[in-house]
Short mmCIF file of C-alpha atoms in Angstrom, two decimals:
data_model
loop_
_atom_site.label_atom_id
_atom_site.label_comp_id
_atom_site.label_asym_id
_atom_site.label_seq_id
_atom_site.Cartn_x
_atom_site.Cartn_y
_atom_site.Cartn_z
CA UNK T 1 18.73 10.25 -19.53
CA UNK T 2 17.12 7.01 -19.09
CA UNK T 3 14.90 5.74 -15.77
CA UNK T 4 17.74 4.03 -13.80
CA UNK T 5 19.98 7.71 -13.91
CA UNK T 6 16.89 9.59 -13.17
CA UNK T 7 16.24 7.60 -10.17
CA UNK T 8 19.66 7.82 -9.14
CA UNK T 9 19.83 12.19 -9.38
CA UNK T 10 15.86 11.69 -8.15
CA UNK T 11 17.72 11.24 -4.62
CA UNK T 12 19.98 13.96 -4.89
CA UNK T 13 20.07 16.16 -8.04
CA UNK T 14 16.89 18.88 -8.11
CA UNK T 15 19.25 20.24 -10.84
CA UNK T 16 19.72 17.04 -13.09
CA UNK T 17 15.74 16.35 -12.70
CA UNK T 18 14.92 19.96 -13.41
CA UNK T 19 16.27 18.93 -17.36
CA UNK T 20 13.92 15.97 -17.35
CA UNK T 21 10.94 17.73 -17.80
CA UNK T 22 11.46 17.71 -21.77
CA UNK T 23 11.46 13.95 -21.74
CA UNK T 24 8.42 11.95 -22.74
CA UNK T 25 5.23 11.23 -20.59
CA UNK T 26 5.78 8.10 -21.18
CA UNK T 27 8.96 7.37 -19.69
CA UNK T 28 7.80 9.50 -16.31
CA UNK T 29 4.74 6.78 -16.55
CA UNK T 30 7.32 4.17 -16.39
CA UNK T 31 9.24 5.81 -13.69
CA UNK T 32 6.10 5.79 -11.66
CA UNK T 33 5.65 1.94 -12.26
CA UNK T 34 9.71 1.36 -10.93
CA UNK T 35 8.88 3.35 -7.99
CA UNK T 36 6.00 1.68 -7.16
CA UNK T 37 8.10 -1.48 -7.43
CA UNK T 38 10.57 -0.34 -4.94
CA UNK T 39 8.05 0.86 -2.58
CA UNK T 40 6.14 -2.61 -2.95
CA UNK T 41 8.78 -5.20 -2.55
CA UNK T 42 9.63 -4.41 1.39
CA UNK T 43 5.66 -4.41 2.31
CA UNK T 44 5.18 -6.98 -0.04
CA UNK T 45 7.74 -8.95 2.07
CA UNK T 46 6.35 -8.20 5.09
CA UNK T 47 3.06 -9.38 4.20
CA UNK T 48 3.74 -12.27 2.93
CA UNK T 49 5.40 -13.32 5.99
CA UNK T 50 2.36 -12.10 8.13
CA UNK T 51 -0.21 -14.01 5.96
CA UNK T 52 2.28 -17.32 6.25
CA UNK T 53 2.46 -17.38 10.06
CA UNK T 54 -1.44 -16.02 10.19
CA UNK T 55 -2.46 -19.23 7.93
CA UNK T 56 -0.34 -21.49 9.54
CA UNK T 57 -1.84 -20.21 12.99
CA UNK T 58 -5.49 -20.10 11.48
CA UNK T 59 -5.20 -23.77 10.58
CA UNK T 60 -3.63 -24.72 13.92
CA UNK T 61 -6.84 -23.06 15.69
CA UNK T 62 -9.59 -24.13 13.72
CA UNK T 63 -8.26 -27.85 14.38
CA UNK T 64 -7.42 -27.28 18.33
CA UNK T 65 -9.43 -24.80 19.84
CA UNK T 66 -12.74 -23.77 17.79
CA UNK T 67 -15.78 -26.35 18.39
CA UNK T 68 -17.35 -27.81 15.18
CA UNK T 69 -18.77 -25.44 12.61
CA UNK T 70 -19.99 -25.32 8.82
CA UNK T 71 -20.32 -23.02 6.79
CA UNK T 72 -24.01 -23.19 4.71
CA UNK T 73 -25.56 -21.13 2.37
CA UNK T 74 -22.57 -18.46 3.05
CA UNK T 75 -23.00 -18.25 6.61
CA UNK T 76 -21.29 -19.92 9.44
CA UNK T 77 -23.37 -22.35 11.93
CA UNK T 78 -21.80 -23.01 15.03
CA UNK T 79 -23.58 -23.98 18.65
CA UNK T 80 -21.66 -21.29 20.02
CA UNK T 81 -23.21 -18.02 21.50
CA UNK T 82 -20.16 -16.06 22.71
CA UNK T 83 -16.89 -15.28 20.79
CA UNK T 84 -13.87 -16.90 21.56
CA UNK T 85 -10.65 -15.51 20.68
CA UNK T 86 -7.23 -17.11 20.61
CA UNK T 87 -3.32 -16.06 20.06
CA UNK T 88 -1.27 -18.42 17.76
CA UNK T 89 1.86 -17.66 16.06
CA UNK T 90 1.51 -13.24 16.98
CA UNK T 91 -2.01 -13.10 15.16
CA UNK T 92 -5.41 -12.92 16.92
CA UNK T 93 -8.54 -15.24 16.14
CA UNK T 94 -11.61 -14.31 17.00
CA UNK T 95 -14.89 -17.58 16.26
CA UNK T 96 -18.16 -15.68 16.55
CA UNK T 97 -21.00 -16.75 14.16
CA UNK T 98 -23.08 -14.49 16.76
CA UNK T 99 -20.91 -11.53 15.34
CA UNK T 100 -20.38 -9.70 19.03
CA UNK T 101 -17.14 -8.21 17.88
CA UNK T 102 -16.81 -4.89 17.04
CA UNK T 103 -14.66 -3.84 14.09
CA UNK T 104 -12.44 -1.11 16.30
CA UNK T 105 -11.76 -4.56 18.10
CA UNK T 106 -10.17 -6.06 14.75
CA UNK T 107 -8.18 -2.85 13.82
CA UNK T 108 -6.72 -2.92 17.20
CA UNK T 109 -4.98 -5.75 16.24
CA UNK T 110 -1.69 -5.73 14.75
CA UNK T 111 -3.10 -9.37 13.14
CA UNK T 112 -6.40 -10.93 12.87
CA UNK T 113 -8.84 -13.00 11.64
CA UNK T 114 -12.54 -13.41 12.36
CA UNK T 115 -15.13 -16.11 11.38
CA UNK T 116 -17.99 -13.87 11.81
CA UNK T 117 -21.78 -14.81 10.44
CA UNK T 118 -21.51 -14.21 6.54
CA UNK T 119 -17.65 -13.22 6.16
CA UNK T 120 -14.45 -13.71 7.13
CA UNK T 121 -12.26 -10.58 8.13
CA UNK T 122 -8.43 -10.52 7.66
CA UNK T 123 -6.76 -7.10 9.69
CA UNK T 124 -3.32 -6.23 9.31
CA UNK T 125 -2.42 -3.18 10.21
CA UNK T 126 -5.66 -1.94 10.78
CA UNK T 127 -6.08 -2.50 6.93
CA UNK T 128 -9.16 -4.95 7.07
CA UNK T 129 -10.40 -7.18 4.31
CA UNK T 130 -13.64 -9.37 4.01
CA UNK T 131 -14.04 -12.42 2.44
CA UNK T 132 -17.44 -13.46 1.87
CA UNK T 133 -18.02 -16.80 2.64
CA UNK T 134 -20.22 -17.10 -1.40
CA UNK T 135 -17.07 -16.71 -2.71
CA UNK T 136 -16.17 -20.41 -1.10
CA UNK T 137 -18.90 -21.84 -2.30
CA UNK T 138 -20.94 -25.15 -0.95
CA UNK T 139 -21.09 -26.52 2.12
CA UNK T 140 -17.85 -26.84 4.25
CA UNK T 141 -16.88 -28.36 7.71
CA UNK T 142 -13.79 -27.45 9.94
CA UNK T 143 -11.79 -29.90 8.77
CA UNK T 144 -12.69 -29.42 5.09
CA UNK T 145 -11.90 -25.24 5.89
CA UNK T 146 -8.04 -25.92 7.27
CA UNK T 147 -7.70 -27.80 4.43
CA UNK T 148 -8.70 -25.20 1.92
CA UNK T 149 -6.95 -23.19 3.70
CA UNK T 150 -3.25 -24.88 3.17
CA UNK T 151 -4.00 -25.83 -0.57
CA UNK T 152 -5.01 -21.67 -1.18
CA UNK T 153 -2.04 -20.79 0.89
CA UNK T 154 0.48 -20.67 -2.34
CA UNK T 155 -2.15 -18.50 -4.19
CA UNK T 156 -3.71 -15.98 -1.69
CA UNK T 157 -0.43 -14.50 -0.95
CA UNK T 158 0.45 -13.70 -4.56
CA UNK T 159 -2.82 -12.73 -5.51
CA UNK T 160 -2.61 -10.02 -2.03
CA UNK T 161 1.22 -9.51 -3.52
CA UNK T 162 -0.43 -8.43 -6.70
CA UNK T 163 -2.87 -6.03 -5.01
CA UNK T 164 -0.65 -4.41 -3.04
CA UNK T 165 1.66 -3.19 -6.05
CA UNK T 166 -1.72 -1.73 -7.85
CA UNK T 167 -2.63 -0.37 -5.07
CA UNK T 168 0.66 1.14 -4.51
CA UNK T 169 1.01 2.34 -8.13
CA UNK T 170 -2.19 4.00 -7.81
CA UNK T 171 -1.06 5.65 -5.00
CA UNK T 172 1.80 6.67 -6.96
CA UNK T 173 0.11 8.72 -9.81
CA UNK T 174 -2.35 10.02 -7.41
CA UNK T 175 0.95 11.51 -5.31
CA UNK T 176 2.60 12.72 -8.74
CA UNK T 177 -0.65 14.54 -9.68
CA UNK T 178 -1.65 16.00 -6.20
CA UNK T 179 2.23 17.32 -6.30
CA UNK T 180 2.05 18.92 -9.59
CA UNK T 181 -0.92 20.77 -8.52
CA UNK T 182 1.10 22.27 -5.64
CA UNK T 183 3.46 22.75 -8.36
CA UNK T 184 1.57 24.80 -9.70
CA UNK T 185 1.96 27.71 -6.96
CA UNK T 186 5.26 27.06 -6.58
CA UNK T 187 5.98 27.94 -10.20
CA UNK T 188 3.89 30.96 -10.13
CA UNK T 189 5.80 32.18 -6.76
CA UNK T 190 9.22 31.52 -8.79
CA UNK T 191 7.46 32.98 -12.49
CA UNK T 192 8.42 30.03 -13.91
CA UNK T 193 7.15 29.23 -17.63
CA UNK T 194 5.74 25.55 -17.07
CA UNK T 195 2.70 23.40 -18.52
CA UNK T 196 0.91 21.05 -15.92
CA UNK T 197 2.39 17.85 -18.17
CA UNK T 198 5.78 19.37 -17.37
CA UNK T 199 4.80 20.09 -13.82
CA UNK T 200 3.70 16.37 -13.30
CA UNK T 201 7.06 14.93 -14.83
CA UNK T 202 8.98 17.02 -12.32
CA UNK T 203 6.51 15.62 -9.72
CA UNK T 204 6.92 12.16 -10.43
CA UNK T 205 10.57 12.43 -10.58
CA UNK T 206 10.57 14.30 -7.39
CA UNK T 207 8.98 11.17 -5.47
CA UNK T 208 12.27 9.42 -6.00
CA UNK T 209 13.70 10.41 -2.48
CA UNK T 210 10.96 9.58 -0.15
CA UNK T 211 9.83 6.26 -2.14
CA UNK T 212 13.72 4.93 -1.44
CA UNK T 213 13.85 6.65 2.25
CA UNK T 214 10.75 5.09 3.26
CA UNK T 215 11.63 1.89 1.09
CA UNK T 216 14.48 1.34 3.04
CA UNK T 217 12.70 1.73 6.62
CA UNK T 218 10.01 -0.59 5.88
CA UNK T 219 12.71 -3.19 4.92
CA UNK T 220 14.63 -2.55 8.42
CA UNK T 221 10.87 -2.84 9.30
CA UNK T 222 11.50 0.86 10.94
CA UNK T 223 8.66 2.62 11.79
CA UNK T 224 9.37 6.38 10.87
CA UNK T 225 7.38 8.91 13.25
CA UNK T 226 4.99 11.64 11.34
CA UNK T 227 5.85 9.37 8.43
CA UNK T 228 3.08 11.19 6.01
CA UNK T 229 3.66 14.26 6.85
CA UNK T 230 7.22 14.41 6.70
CA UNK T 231 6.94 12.27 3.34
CA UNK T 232 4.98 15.45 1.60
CA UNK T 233 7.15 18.19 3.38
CA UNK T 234 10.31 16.36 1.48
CA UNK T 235 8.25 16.07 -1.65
CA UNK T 236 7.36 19.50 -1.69
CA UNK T 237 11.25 21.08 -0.86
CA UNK T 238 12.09 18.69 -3.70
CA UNK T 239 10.38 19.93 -5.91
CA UNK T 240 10.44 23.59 -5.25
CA UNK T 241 14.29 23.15 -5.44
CA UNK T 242 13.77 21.72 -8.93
CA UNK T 243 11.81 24.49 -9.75
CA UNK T 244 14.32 26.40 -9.11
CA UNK T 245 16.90 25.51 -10.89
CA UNK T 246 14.69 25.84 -14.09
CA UNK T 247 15.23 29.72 -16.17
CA UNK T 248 12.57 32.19 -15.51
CA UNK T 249 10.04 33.51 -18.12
CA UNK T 250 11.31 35.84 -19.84
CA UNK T 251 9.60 39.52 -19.19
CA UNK T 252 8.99 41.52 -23.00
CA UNK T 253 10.64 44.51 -23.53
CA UNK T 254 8.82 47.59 -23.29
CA UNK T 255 9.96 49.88 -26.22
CA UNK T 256 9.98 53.50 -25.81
#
């Protein structure tokens, strides 16, 4: 059976996945990596769009509403005591070389960026990342930032594009082995003969249904309530139900 059938009877055949678990490790590696695709693409999506119409804000700001800054050294100089924050395009910018701001203030916000001292701090989602101000190297002035800013714009958001799908396929493998080691009971309950490398095919294959359920909310951008828990409670039903379907051990016979 190859990957595309499997993660067509991943969605709805425990019984059709319960005769994977003699095929290689390496095509339940691959599997992992399609998933990951297919979980990546709609947040992937979403991002990007974010980023866009956070840059495009970002640059609109820094040349309207933020006095005149550099940034020396890595660190931002500004005659500015108290933070100013602004609304442009649905994100939130927040100027404060003094660095007032809290960081429960930034994960509040559904987007943001803040020019703080040494950094500067993208949220989305309450997922915040820093970008030390090194890594830009030399001196810079306001203008000369909203320009870097534009030209960068075509690689920052395949670079984060990138990151995300790692991330995600990380996630991935860590979910495939944390469910094979729940596997594990489940195949004792059931006296089912099964190696761990079996157990973790089954897992992986088992992700199918959740991956593509939650795939498909993110890309009606539907947020699903109790999303993590109900995501493991699936996994786990699928998988006990492939479990299942596979032939118990067979007891030896006791000769008189």
């Amino acid at each position: 059976m190859n990957v595309f059938k499997l993660l067509l009877k991943g969605i709805y055949s425990p019984k059709d996945i319960a005769k994977a678990r003699f095929t290689g490790i390496g095509k339940a590696i691959l599997f992992i990596f399609i998933l990951s695709i297919i979980a990546a693409v709609p947040q992937g999506y979403h991002m990007s769009q974010e980023i866009s119409n956070a840059m495009s804000g970002f640059q609109h700001v820094i040349k309207k509403d933020l006095p005149d800054f550099s940034i020396e050294k890595g660190k931002l100089q500004a005659d500015q005591s108290e933070p100013i924050e602004k609304e442009e395009n649905g994100i939130t910018i927040f100027f404060d070389p003094a660095e007032k701001i809290k960081a429960s203030e930034l994960e509040s916000k559904q987007t943001a960026i803040a020019l703080i001292k040494e950094k500067a701090v993208i949220a989305i989602d309450g997922q915040m990342t820093d970008i030390p101000y090194q890594l830009l190297g030399g001196t810079l002035t306001k203008d000369e930032l909203a320009r870097v800013t534009n030209q960068n714009q075509a690689i920052i958001i395949p670079v984060i594009c990138v990151l995300l799908y790692l991330s995600t396929a990380a996630l991935m493998f860590i979910s495939a082995t944390f469910l094979a080691m729940l596997g594990t009971f489940i195949k004792r309950m059931q006296q089912k003969e099964l190696s761990f490398q079996m157990l973790w095919k089954l897992s992986a294959y088992s992700l199918t249904l959740t991956t593509v359920f939650f795939a498909i909310m993110s890309a009606l951008n539907t947020p699903v309530a109790n999303s993590f828990l109900l995501n493991w409670v699936i996994n786990f039903i699928f998988l006990y139900l492939v479990v299942k379907e596979i032939p118990a051990k067979h007891k030896p016979l006791v000769k008189n």
